[in-house]
C-alpha atoms as one frame of an Amber mdcrd trajectory, in Angstrom:
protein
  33.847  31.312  18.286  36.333  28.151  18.106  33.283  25.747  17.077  32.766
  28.422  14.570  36.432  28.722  13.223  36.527  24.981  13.007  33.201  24.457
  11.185  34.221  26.892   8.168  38.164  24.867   8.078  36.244  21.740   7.875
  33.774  23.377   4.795  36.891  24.438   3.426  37.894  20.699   3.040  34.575
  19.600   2.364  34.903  16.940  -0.558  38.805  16.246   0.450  38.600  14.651
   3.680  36.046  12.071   4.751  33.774  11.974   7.764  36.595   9.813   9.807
  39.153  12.713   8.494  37.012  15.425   9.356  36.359  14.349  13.008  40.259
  13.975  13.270  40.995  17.520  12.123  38.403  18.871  14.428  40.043  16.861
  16.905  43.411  18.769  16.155  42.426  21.778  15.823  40.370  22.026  19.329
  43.603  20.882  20.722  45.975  23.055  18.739  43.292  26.079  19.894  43.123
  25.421  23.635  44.354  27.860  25.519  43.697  30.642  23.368  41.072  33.459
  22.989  39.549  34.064  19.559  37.135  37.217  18.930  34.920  38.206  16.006
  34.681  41.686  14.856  30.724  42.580  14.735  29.290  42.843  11.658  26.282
  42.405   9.592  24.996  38.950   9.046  24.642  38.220   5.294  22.107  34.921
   5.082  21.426  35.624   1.582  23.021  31.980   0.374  20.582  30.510   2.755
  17.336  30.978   0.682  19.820  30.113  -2.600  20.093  26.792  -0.982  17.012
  26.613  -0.083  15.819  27.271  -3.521  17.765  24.429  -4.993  16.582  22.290
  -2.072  13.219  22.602  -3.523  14.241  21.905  -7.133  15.338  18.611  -6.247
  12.131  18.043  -4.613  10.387  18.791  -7.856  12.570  16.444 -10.090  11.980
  13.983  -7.250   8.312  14.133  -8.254   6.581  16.025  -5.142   3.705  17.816
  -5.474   3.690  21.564  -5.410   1.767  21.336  -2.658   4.337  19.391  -0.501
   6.853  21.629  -1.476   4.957  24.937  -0.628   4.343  23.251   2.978   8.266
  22.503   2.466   9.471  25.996   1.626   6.921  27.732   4.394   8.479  25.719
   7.131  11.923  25.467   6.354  11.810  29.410   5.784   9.868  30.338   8.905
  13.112  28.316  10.163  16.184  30.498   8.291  13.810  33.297   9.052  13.937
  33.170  13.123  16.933  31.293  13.726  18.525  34.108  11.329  22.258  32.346
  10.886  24.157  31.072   8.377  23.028  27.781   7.522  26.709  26.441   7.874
  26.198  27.999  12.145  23.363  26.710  12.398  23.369  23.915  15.784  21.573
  21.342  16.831  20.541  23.713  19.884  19.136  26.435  17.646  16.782  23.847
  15.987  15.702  22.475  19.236  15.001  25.873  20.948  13.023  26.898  17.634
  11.189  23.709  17.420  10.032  24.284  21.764   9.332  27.511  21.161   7.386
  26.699  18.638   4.778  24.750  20.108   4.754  26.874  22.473   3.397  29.494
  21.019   1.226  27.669  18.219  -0.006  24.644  20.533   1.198  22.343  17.457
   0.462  18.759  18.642   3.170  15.970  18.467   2.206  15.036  14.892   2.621
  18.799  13.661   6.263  18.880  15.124   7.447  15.396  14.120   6.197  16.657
  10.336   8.422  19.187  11.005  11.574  17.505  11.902  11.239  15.405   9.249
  11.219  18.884   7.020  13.917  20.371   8.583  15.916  16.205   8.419  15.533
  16.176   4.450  16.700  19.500   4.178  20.046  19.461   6.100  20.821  15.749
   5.005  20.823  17.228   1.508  22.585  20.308   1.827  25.171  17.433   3.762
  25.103  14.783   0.816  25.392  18.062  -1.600  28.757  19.242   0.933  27.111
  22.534   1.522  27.569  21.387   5.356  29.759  19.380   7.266  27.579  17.628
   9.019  23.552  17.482   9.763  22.567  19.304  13.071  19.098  17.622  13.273
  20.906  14.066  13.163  20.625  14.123  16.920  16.633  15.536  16.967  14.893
  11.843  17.298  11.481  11.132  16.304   8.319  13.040  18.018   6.724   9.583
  20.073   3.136  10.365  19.020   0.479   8.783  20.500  -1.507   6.224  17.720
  -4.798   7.077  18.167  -6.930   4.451  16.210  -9.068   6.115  13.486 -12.889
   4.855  12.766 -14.336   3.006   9.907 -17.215   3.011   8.212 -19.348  -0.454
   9.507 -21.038  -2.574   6.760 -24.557  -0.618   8.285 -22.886   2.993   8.070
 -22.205   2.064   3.906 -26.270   0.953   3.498 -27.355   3.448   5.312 -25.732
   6.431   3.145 -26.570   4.660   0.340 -30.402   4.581   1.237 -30.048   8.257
   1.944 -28.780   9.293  -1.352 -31.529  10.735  -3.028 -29.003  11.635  -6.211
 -27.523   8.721  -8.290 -24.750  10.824  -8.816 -24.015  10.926  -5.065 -24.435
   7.187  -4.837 -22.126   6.443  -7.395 -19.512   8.713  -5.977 -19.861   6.967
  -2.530 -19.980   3.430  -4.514 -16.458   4.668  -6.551 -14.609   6.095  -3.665
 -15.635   3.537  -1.620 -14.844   0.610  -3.457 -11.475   2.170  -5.504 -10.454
   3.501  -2.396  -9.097   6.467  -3.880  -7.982  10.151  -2.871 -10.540  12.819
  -3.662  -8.120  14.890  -5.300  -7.679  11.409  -7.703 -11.506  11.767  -8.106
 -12.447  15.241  -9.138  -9.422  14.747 -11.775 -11.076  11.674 -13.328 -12.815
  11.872 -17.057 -15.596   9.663 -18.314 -12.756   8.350 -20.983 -10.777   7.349
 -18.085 -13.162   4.370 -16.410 -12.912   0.996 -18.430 -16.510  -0.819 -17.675
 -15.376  -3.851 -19.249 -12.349  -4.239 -16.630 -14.079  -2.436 -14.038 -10.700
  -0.082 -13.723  -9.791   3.212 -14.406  -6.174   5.189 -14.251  -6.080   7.789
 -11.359  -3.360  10.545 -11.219  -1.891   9.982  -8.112   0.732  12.446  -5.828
   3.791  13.489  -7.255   1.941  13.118 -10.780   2.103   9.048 -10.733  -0.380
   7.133 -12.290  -1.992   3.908 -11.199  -4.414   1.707 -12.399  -7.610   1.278
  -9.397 -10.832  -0.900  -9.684 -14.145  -0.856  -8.647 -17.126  -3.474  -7.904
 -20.056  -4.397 -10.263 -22.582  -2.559  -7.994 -20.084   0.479  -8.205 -20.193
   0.007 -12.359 -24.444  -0.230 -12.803 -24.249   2.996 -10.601 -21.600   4.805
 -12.745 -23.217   3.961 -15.893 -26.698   4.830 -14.518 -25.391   7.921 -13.693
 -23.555   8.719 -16.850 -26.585   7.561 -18.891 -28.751  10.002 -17.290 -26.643
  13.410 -17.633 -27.496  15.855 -20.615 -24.013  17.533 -20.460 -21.357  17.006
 -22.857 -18.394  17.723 -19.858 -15.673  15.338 -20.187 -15.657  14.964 -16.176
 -16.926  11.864 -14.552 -18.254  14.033 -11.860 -20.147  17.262 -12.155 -22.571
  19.828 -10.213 -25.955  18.695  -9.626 -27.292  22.317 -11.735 -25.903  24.010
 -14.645 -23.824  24.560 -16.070 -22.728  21.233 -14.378 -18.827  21.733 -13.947
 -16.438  19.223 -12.561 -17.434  18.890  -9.039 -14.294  19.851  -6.804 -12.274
  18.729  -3.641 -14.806  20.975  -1.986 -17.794  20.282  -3.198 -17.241  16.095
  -2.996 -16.621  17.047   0.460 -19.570  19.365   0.884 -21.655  16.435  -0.342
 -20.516  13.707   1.397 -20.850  15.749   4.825 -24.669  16.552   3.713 -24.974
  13.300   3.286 -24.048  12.096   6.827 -26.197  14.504   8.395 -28.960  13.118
   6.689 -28.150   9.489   7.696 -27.316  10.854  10.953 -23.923   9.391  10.755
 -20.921  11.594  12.673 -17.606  12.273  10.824 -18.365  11.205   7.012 -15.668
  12.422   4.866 -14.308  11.468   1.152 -10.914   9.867   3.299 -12.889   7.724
   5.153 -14.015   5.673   2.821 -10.258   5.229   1.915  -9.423   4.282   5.129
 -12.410   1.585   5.323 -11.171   0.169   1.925  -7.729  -0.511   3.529  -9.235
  -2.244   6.818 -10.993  -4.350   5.028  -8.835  -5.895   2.448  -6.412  -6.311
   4.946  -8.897  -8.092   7.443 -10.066 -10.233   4.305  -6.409 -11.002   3.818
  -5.386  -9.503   0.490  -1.156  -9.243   1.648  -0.082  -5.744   2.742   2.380
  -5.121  -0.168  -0.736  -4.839  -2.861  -2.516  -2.821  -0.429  -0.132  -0.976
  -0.723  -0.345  -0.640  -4.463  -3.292  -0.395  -4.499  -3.765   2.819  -2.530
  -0.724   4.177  -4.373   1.824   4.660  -0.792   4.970   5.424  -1.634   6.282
   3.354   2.038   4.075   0.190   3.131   4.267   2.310   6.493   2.099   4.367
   5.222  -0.490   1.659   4.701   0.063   0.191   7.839  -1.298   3.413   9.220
  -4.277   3.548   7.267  -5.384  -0.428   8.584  -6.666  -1.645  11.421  -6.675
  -5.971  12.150 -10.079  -6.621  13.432  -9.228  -8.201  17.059 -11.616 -11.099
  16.635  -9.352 -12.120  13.814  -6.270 -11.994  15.482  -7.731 -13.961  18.352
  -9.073 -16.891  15.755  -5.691 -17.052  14.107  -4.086 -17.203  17.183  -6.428
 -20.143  18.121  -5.588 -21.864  15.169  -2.116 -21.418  14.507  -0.738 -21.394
  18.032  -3.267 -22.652  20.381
């Protein structure tokens, strides 16, 4: 009850005192109340303001330029939060995110990646409402980092790529493993692409990225004869680069590039063939070619080079020669 009296003085004087201040009056005041017994009268908890905030919470998020599909996975999990915890977001304790966070994956089996997502959610949202002064101070300032085990994810080999490209028995299906392959970009970025879009002549096109941010990708000359093979052969007058195989041949989606690609693996006999793994490949090897990591980077359109790092793996053998080289 004390922590709780002291908590709404120090909102009170949110914007007066600074963080030094604030500590000193919360010094004072659990000194002046020592000694004392405080009740509360019982009485119906009134969250309301807490979805409010959260509401303007997500605004920002938009004008920051997130997707509205990072800020529906925002709202579900920071409301499933308000929603169990069930306190004022000004009571709410570092304790009461921890116990919701165990219990949590507890019940769901959530690995470590799941709940570090998660804390990151539930950082960004209580580090605004603190910038904003809607709370003294962030409770999940002492909830470190989930250590998640990096597990390292597999590449398509230089066989894998000739192999699914003798398999294709579509040249539409060849030139969207050529394009993704070589670009290196997201299948969302693909099914959103238009024939206007891809310059031949620069062997580039502009892809709508996440958060609505354009970039400029390229592609290979063997990824080029393919496009223009493919787009030479179509009778359609759809404005999509990439459409269904039978009328009335609309854009192909997330789904069915997926869909495809996976048929296509089984029929190569190749495990685990999926649109983001050709991304991933794209990334390993310019980075085991040596093209530097910040246009990489760029390249794949991350907002933090972290990101990237992620994505590549440094073939050993390389970091053995180099090592031979340069040190021994």
């Amino acid at each position: 009850m004390k922590e709780k009296l002291i908590r709404e003085v120090q909102h009170g004087l949110l914007g007066v005192l600074d963080q030094r201040q604030q500590e000193m009056l919360k010094s004072v005041l659990l000194r002046c109340l020592d000694g004392y017994t405080l009740t509360e009268e019982i009485k119906q908890e009134d969250n309301s303001n807490n979805y409010r905030y959260l509401d303007m919470f997500v605004s920002s998020k938009r004008v920051e330029g997130c997707s509205e599909k990072t800020v529906d996975y925002y709202t579900a999990t920071i409301k499933r939060l308000l929603d169990t915890v069930k306190k004022d977001i000004r009571d709410i304790m570092t304790d009461d995110i921890r116990t919701y966070l165990s219990e949590y994956q507890e019940q769901h089996g959530s690995s470590k990646v799941t709940m570090d997502n998660m804390r990151r959610i539930f950082s960004s949202f209580f580090s605004w409402l603190e910038d904003e002064d809607y709370i003294v101070k962030s409770p999940v300032r002492r909830i470190h980092k989930v250590k998640t085990t990096k597990v390292i994810k597999e590449t398509f080999t230089d066989e894998n790529m000739e192999v699914l490209r003798d398999t294709c028995s579509e040249i539409r299906n060849l030139a969207m493993i050529e394009l993704l392959a070589s670009a290196g970009i997201r299948v969302g970025e693909l099914v959103l692409l238009n024939r206007a879009d891809i310059d031949f002549n620069e062997r580039s096109c502009i892809v709508l990225g996440k958060g609505d941010k354009e970039r400029e990708v390229y592609f290979d000359a063997r990824t080029k004869l393919h496009l223009q093979a493919y787009l030479h052969e179509r009778t359609d007058d759809n404005p999509a680069l990439i459409v269904s195989l039978k009328a009335p041949f609309n854009r192909l989606t997330i789904g069915g590039v997926e869909k495809a690609v996976r048929k296509l693996g089984e029929q190569a006999q190749i495990s685990k063939v999926y649109p983001h793994k050709f991304r991933r490949t794209l990334a390993t090897v310019a980075i085991d070619k040596g093209m530097p990591i910040e246009q990489v980077q760029n390249l794949l359109g991350h907002k933090n080079i972290n990101t990237t790092m992620q994505y590549a793996m440094v073939n050993t053998a390389n970091v053995k020669n180099s090592h031979r080289k340069i040190i021994g």
